[in-house]
mmCIF file of C-alpha atoms and ligand atoms in Angstrom:
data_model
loop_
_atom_site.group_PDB
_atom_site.id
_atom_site.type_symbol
_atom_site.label_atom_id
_atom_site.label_comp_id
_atom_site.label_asym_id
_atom_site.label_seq_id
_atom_site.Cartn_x
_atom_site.Cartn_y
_atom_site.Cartn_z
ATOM 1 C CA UNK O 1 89.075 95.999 109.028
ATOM 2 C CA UNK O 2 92.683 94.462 108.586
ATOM 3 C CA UNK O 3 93.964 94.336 112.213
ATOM 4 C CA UNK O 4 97.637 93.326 112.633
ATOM 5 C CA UNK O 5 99.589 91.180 115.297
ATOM 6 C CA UNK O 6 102.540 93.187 117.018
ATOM 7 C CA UNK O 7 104.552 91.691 119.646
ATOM 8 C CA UNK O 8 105.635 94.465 122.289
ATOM 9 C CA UNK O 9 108.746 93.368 124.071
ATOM 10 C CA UNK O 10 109.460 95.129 126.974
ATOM 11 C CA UNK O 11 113.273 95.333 127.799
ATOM 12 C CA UNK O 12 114.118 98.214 130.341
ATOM 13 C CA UNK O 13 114.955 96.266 133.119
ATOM 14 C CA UNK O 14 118.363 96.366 134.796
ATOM 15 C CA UNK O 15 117.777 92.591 136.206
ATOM 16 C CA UNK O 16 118.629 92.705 139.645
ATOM 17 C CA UNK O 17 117.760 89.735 140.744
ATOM 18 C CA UNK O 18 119.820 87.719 137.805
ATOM 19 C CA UNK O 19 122.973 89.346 139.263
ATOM 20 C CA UNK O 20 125.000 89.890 136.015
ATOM 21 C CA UNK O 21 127.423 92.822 134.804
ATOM 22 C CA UNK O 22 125.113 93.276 131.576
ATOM 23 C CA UNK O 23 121.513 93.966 131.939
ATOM 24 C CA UNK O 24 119.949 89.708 131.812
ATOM 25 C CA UNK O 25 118.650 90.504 128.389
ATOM 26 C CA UNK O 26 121.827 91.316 126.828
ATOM 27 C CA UNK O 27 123.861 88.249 128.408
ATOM 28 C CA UNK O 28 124.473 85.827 126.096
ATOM 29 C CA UNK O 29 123.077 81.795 126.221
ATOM 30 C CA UNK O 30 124.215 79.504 123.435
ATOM 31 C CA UNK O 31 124.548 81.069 120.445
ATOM 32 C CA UNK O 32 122.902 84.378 120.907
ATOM 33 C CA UNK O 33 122.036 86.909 123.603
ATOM 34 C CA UNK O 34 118.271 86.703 125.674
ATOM 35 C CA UNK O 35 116.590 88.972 124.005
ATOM 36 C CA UNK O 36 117.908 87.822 120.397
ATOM 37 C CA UNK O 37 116.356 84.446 120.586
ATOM 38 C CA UNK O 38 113.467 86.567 122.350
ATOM 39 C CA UNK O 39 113.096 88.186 119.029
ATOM 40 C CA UNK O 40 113.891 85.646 116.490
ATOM 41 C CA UNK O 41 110.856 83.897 118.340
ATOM 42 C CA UNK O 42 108.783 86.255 117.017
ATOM 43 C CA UNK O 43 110.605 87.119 114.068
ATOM 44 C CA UNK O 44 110.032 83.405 112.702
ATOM 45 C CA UNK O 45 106.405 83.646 113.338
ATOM 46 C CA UNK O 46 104.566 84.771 109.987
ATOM 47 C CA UNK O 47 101.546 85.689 111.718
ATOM 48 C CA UNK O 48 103.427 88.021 113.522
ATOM 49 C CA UNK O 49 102.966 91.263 112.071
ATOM 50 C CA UNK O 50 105.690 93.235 113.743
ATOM 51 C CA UNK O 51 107.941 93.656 116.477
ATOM 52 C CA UNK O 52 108.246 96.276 118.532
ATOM 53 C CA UNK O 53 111.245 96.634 121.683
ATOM 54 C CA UNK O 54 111.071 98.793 124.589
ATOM 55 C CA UNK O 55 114.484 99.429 126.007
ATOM 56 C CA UNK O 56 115.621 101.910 128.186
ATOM 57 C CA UNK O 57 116.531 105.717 127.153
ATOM 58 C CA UNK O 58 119.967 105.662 128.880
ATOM 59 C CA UNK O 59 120.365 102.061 127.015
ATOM 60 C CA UNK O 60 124.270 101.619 125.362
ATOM 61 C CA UNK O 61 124.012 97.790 124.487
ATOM 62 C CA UNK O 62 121.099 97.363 122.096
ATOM 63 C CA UNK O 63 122.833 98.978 119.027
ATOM 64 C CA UNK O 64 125.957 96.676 119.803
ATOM 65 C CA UNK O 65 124.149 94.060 120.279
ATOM 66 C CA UNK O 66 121.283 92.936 118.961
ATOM 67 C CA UNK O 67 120.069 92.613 115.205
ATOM 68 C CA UNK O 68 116.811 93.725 114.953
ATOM 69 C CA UNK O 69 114.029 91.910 112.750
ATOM 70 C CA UNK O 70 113.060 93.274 109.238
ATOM 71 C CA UNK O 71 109.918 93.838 110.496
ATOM 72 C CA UNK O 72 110.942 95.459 113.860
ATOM 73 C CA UNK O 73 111.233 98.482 115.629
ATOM 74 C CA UNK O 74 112.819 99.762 118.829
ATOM 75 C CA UNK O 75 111.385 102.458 121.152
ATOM 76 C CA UNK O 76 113.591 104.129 123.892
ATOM 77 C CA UNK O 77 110.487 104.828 126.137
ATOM 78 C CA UNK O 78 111.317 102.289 129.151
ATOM 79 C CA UNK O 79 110.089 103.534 132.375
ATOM 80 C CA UNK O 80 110.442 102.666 135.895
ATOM 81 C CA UNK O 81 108.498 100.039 136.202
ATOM 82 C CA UNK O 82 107.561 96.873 133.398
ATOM 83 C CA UNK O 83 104.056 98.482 133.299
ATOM 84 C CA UNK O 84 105.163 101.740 132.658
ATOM 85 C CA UNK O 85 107.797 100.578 129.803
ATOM 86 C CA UNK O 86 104.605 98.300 128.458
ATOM 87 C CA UNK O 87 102.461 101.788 128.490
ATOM 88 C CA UNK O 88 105.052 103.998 127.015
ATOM 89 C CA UNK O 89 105.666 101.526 123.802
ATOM 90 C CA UNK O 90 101.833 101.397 123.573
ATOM 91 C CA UNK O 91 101.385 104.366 123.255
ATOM 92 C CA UNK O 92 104.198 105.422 120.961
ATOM 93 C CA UNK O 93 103.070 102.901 118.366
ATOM 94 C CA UNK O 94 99.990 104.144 118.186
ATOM 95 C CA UNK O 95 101.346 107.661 118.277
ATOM 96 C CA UNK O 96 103.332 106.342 115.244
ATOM 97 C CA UNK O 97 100.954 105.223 113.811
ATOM 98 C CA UNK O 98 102.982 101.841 113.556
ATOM 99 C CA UNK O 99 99.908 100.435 115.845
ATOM 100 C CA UNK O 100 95.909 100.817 115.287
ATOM 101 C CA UNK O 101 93.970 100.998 118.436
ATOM 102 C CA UNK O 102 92.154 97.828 117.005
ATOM 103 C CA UNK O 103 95.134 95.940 116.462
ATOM 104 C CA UNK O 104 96.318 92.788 118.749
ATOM 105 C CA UNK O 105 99.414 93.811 121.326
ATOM 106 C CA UNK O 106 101.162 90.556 122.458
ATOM 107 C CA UNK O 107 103.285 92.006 125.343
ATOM 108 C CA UNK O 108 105.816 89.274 126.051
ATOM 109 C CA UNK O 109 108.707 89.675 128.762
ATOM 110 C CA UNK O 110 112.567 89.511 126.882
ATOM 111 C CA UNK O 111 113.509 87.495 130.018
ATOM 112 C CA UNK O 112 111.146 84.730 128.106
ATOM 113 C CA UNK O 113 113.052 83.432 125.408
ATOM 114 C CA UNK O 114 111.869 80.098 125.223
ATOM 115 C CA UNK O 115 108.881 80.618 124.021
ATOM 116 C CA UNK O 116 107.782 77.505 122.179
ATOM 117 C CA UNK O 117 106.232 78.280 118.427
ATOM 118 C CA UNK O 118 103.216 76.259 120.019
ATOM 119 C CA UNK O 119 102.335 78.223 122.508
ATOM 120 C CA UNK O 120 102.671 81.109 120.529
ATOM 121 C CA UNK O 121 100.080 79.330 118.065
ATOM 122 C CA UNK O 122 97.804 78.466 120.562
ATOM 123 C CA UNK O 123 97.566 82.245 121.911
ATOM 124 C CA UNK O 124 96.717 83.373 118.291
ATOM 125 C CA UNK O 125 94.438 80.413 117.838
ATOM 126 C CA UNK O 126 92.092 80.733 121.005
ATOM 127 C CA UNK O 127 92.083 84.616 120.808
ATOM 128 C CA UNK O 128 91.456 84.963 117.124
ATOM 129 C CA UNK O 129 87.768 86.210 117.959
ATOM 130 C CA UNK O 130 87.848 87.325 121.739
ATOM 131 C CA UNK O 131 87.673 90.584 122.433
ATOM 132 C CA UNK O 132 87.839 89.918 126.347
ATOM 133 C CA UNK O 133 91.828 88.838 124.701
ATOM 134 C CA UNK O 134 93.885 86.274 126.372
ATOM 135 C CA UNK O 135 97.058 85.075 128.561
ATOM 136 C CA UNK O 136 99.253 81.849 128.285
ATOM 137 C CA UNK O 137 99.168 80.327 132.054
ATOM 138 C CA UNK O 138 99.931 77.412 133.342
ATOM 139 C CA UNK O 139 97.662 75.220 135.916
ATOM 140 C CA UNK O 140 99.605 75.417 139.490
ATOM 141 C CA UNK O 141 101.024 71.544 139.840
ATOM 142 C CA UNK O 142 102.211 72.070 143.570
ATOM 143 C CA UNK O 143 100.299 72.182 146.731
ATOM 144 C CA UNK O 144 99.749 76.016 147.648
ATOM 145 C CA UNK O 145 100.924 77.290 151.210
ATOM 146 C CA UNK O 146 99.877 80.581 152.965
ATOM 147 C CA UNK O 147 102.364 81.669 155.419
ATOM 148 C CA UNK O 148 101.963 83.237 159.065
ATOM 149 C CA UNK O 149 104.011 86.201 160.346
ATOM 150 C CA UNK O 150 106.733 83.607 161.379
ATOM 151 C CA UNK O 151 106.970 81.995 158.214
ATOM 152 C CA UNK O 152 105.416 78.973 158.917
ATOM 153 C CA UNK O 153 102.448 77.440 157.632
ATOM 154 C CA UNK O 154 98.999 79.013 158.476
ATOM 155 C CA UNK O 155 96.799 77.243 155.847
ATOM 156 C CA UNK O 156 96.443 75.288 152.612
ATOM 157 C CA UNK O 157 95.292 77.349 149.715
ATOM 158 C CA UNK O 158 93.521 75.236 147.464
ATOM 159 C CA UNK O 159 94.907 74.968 144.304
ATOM 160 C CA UNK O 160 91.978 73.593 141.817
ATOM 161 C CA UNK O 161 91.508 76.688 139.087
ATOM 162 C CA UNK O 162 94.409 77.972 139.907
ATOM 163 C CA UNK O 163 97.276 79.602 137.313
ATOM 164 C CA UNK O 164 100.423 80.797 136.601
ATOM 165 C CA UNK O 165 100.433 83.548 134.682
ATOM 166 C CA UNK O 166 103.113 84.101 131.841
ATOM 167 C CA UNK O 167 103.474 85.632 128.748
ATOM 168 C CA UNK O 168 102.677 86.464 125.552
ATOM 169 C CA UNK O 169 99.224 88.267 127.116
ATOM 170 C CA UNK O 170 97.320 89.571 124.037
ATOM 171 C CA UNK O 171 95.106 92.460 123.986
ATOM 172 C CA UNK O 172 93.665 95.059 121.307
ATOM 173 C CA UNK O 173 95.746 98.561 122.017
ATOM 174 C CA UNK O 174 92.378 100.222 122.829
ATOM 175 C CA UNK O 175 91.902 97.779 125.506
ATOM 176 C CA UNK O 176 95.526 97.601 126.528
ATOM 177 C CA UNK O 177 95.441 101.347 126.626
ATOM 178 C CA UNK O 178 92.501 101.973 128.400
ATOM 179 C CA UNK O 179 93.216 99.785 131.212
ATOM 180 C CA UNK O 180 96.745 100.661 131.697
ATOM 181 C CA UNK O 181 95.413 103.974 131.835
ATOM 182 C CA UNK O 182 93.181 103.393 134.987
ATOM 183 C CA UNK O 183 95.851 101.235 136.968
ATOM 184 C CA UNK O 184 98.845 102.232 139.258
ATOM 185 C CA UNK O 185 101.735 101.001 137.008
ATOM 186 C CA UNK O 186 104.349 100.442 140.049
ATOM 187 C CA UNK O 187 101.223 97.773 141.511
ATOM 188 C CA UNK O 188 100.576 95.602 138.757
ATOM 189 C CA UNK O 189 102.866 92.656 137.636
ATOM 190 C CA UNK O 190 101.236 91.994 134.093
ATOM 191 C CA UNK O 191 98.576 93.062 131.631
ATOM 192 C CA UNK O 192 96.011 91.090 132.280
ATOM 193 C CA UNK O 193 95.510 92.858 136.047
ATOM 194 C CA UNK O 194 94.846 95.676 134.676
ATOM 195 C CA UNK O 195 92.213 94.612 131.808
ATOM 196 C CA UNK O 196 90.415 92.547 134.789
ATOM 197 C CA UNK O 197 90.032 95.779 136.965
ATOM 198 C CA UNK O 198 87.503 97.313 134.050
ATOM 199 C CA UNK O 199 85.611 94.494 134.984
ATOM 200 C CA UNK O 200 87.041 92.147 131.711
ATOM 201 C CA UNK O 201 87.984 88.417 132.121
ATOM 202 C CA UNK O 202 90.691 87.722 129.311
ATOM 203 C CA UNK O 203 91.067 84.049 128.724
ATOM 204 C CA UNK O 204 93.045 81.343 130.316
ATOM 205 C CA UNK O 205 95.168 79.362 127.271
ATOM 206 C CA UNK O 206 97.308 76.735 128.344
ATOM 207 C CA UNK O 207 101.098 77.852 128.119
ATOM 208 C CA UNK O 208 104.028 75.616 128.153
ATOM 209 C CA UNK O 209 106.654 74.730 131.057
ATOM 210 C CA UNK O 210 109.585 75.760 128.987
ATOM 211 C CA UNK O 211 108.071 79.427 128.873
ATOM 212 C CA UNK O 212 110.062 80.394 132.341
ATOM 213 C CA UNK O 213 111.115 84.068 133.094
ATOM 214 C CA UNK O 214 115.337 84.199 133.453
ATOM 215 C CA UNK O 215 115.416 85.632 136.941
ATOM 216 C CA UNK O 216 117.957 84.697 138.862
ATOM 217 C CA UNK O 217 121.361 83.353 137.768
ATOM 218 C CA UNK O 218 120.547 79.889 138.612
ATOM 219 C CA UNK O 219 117.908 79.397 135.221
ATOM 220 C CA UNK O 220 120.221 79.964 132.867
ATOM 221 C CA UNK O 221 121.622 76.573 133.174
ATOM 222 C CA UNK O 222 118.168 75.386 132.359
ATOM 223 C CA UNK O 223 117.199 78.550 129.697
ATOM 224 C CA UNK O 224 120.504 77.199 128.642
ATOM 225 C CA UNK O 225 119.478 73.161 128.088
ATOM 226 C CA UNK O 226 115.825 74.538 126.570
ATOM 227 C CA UNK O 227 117.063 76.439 123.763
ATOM 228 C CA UNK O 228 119.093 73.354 122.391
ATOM 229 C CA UNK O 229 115.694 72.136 122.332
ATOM 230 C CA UNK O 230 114.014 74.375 120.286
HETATM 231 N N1 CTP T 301 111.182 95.493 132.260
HETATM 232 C C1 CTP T 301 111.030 96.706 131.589
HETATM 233 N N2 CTP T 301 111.062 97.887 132.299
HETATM 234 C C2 CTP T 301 111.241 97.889 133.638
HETATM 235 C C3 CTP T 301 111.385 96.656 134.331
HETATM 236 C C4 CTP T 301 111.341 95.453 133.613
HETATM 237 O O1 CTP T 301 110.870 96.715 130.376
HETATM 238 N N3 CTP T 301 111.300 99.057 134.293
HETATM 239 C C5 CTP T 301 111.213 94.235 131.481
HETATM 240 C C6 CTP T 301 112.464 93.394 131.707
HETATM 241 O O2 CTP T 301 113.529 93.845 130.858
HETATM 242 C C7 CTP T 301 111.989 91.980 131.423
HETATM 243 C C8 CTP T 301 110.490 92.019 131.718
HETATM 244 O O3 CTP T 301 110.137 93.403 131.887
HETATM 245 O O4 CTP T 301 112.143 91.595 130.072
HETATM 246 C C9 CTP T 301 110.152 91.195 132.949
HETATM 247 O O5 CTP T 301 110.724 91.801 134.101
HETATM 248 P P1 CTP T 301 111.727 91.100 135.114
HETATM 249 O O6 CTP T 301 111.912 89.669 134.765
HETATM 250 O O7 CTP T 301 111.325 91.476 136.486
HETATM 251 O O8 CTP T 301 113.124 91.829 134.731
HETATM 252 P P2 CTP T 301 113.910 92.936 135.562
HETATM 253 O O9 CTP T 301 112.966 93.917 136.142
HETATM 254 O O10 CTP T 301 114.985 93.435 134.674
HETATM 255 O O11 CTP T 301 114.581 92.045 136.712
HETATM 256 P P3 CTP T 301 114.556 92.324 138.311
HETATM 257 O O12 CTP T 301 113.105 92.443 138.702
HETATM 258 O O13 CTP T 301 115.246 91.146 138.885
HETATM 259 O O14 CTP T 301 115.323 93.612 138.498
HETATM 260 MG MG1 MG T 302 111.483 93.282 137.561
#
């Protein structure tokens, strides 16, 4: 069977920790906004079958501004949480039939738009033939602290086999359904929590530094410095 690669961006969030007037995805950094080099990412990936976009229903800036890819759609289903937006564009592309339940679903935040084509290679490489599918995470570098009640330190956590997780986090839609399905959607921060609660263990594939989540008004100096890199 011919199973196809669709990226599934969610983009409902309001950003409240980045501060800004505009939702973070629609500021703009360089030459484009977030979410446009979030796209083109994808867009200038030929193994990349499609691209799908979750915004939110009330939404008034993605028509204005963004350009979507040929091979791109854009779904108004954003819910209240990133889980729930990820669930709803699930499950209208399969609905649409513009998803198979055996095709791959790389969910992959906007707020990442740094993605490196290399990372995004080595996702598709190591998951080619995993059913379990797979995340891009990073090894923790720093020393781990647990903290007391009072904020201080109450222990060392040890950090060997530790990761961070980010994003792309590739799944088949059956498998992406299913275990969204079985979770509480306002408790889980990505995919992969939810596939390892039926009991699967998705792969570990080495990510890339310059894959960091815009958060708060402070990165986009650095988003800012990456994407001349690119
Ligand atoms: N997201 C979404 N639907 C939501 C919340 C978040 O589609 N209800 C998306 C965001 O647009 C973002 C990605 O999920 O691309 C990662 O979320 P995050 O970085 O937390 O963005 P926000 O939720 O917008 O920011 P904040 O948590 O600071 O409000
Ligand atoms: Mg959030």
């Amino acid at each position: 069977m011919n199973t196809r690669r669709i990226a599934l961006i969610p983009a409902a969030g309001i950003g409240s920790r980045f501060g800004s007037e505009l939702p973070k995805q629609y500021v703009q950094i360089g030459e484009k906004t977030v979410l446009q080099h979030t796209l083109d990412v994808f867009a200038a990936n030929e193994r990349i079958d499609h691209i799908a976009v979750v915004i939110s229903p009330d939404d008034s800036y993605f028509d204005v501004l963004i350009n979507l890819p040929h091979n791109g759609s854009v779904h108004r289903v954003g819910g209240s949480s990133r889980a729930q937006s990820v669930f709803n564009g699930v499950n209208e592309l399969v609905d649409l039939g513009i998803a198979t339940l055996s095709d791959s679903i790389l969910v992959h935040d906007a707020a990442r738009c740094c993605l490196p084509q290399t990372a995004l290679n080595r996702l598709l490489d190591h998951t080619e033939h995993n059913y379990n599918g797979g995340i891009l995470a990073l090894p923790v570098a720093d020393t781990l602290k647990q903290q007391n009640a009072h904020q201080h330190i109450a222990r060392t956590v040890s950090r060997v086999g530790m990761w961070q997780a980010q994003t792309p986090q590739l799944f088949q839609a059956a498998l992406l359904q299913r275990a969204l399905a079985n979770v509480n959607l306002n408790h889980i921060t990505d995919e992969a929590s939810a596939v390892e609660q039926l009991g699967i263990s998705p792969m570990l594939v080495e990510g890339d530094s310059r894959n960091i989540k815009l958060t708060r008004a402070d990165d986009a100096a650095l988003v800012a410095f990456l994407l001349t890199q690119m």
